[in-house]
Tab-separated table of C-alpha atoms in Angstrom:
chain	number	residue	atom	x	y	z
A	1	UNK	CA	-108.928	-83.228	205.827
A	2	UNK	CA	-105.753	-84.319	207.504
A	3	UNK	CA	-103.595	-81.822	209.401
A	4	UNK	CA	-100.212	-82.553	210.920
A	5	UNK	CA	-98.851	-80.498	213.791
A	6	UNK	CA	-95.175	-80.733	214.622
A	7	UNK	CA	-94.782	-80.314	218.392
A	8	UNK	CA	-91.583	-80.333	220.404
A	9	UNK	CA	-91.242	-83.709	222.206
A	10	UNK	CA	-91.775	-82.236	225.684
A	11	UNK	CA	-94.937	-80.441	224.602
A	12	UNK	CA	-96.239	-83.545	222.819
A	13	UNK	CA	-95.762	-85.610	225.988
A	14	UNK	CA	-97.482	-82.972	228.115
A	15	UNK	CA	-100.368	-82.812	225.629
A	16	UNK	CA	-100.774	-86.614	225.729
A	17	UNK	CA	-100.886	-86.552	229.525
A	18	UNK	CA	-103.337	-83.655	229.510
A	19	UNK	CA	-105.851	-85.331	227.183
A	20	UNK	CA	-105.551	-88.629	229.066
A	21	UNK	CA	-106.418	-86.917	232.361
A	22	UNK	CA	-109.264	-84.991	230.701
A	23	UNK	CA	-110.647	-88.149	229.095
A	24	UNK	CA	-110.569	-86.803	225.575
A	25	UNK	CA	-108.320	-86.881	222.539
A	26	UNK	CA	-105.965	-84.280	221.169
A	27	UNK	CA	-108.119	-84.137	218.035
A	28	UNK	CA	-111.321	-83.492	220.022
A	29	UNK	CA	-109.573	-80.893	222.191
A	30	UNK	CA	-108.279	-79.088	219.090
A	31	UNK	CA	-111.663	-79.219	217.338
A	32	UNK	CA	-113.446	-77.869	220.436
A	33	UNK	CA	-110.912	-75.058	220.721
A	34	UNK	CA	-111.179	-74.228	217.021
A	35	UNK	CA	-114.992	-74.212	217.153
A	36	UNK	CA	-115.014	-71.874	220.157
A	37	UNK	CA	-112.436	-69.581	218.554
A	38	UNK	CA	-114.424	-69.373	215.307
A	39	UNK	CA	-117.626	-68.667	217.274
A	40	UNK	CA	-115.853	-65.931	219.251
A	41	UNK	CA	-114.616	-64.401	216.002
A	42	UNK	CA	-118.094	-64.417	214.450
A	43	UNK	CA	-119.544	-62.756	217.553
A	44	UNK	CA	-116.776	-60.129	217.589
A	45	UNK	CA	-117.357	-59.409	213.890
A	46	UNK	CA	-121.097	-58.981	214.549
A	47	UNK	CA	-120.429	-56.574	217.425
A	48	UNK	CA	-117.978	-54.548	215.346
A	49	UNK	CA	-120.466	-54.392	212.467
A	50	UNK	CA	-123.124	-53.085	214.849
A	51	UNK	CA	-120.690	-50.496	216.227
A	52	UNK	CA	-119.817	-49.357	212.691
A	53	UNK	CA	-123.515	-49.093	211.885
A	54	UNK	CA	-124.156	-46.979	214.984
A	55	UNK	CA	-121.165	-44.747	214.214
A	56	UNK	CA	-122.384	-44.156	210.662
A	57	UNK	CA	-125.859	-43.282	211.931
A	58	UNK	CA	-124.548	-40.902	214.582
A	59	UNK	CA	-121.949	-39.087	212.509
A	60	UNK	CA	-124.651	-37.880	210.103
A	61	UNK	CA	-126.071	-35.698	212.892
A	62	UNK	CA	-122.778	-33.961	213.622
A	63	UNK	CA	-122.423	-30.652	211.844
A	64	UNK	CA	-120.335	-27.544	212.167
A	65	UNK	CA	-116.911	-26.991	213.626
A	66	UNK	CA	-115.540	-29.511	216.103
A	67	UNK	CA	-115.735	-28.526	219.776
A	68	UNK	CA	-112.492	-27.368	221.371
A	69	UNK	CA	-112.243	-27.406	225.139
A	70	UNK	CA	-111.452	-24.078	226.777
A	71	UNK	CA	-110.686	-24.233	230.490
A	72	UNK	CA	-112.042	-20.714	231.043
A	73	UNK	CA	-115.470	-21.900	229.897
A	74	UNK	CA	-115.623	-24.151	232.954
A	75	UNK	CA	-115.592	-21.258	235.419
A	76	UNK	CA	-118.044	-18.461	236.089
A	77	UNK	CA	-116.940	-15.085	234.840
A	78	UNK	CA	-115.124	-12.986	237.394
A	79	UNK	CA	-117.303	-10.447	239.129
A	80	UNK	CA	-116.257	-7.243	240.819
A	81	UNK	CA	-117.244	-7.058	244.468
A	82	UNK	CA	-117.653	-3.630	246.112
């Protein structure tokens, strides 16, 4: 497959210099980047699938009315001192 990328002249020159210094080619640099990005995406998808699975398993245990925080519940009841 052939892909053409249209870069501004200044960026194209900088990219040529960059790959020359790194001892690689623009094609190799792009392919390495694309491979790492696709791997990162697969790993992120796997993590999100696991999170969804855990959420589905946990939500089945939740029953009843949702908890509502009441500040007064955080303190001991007032007592009358003699």
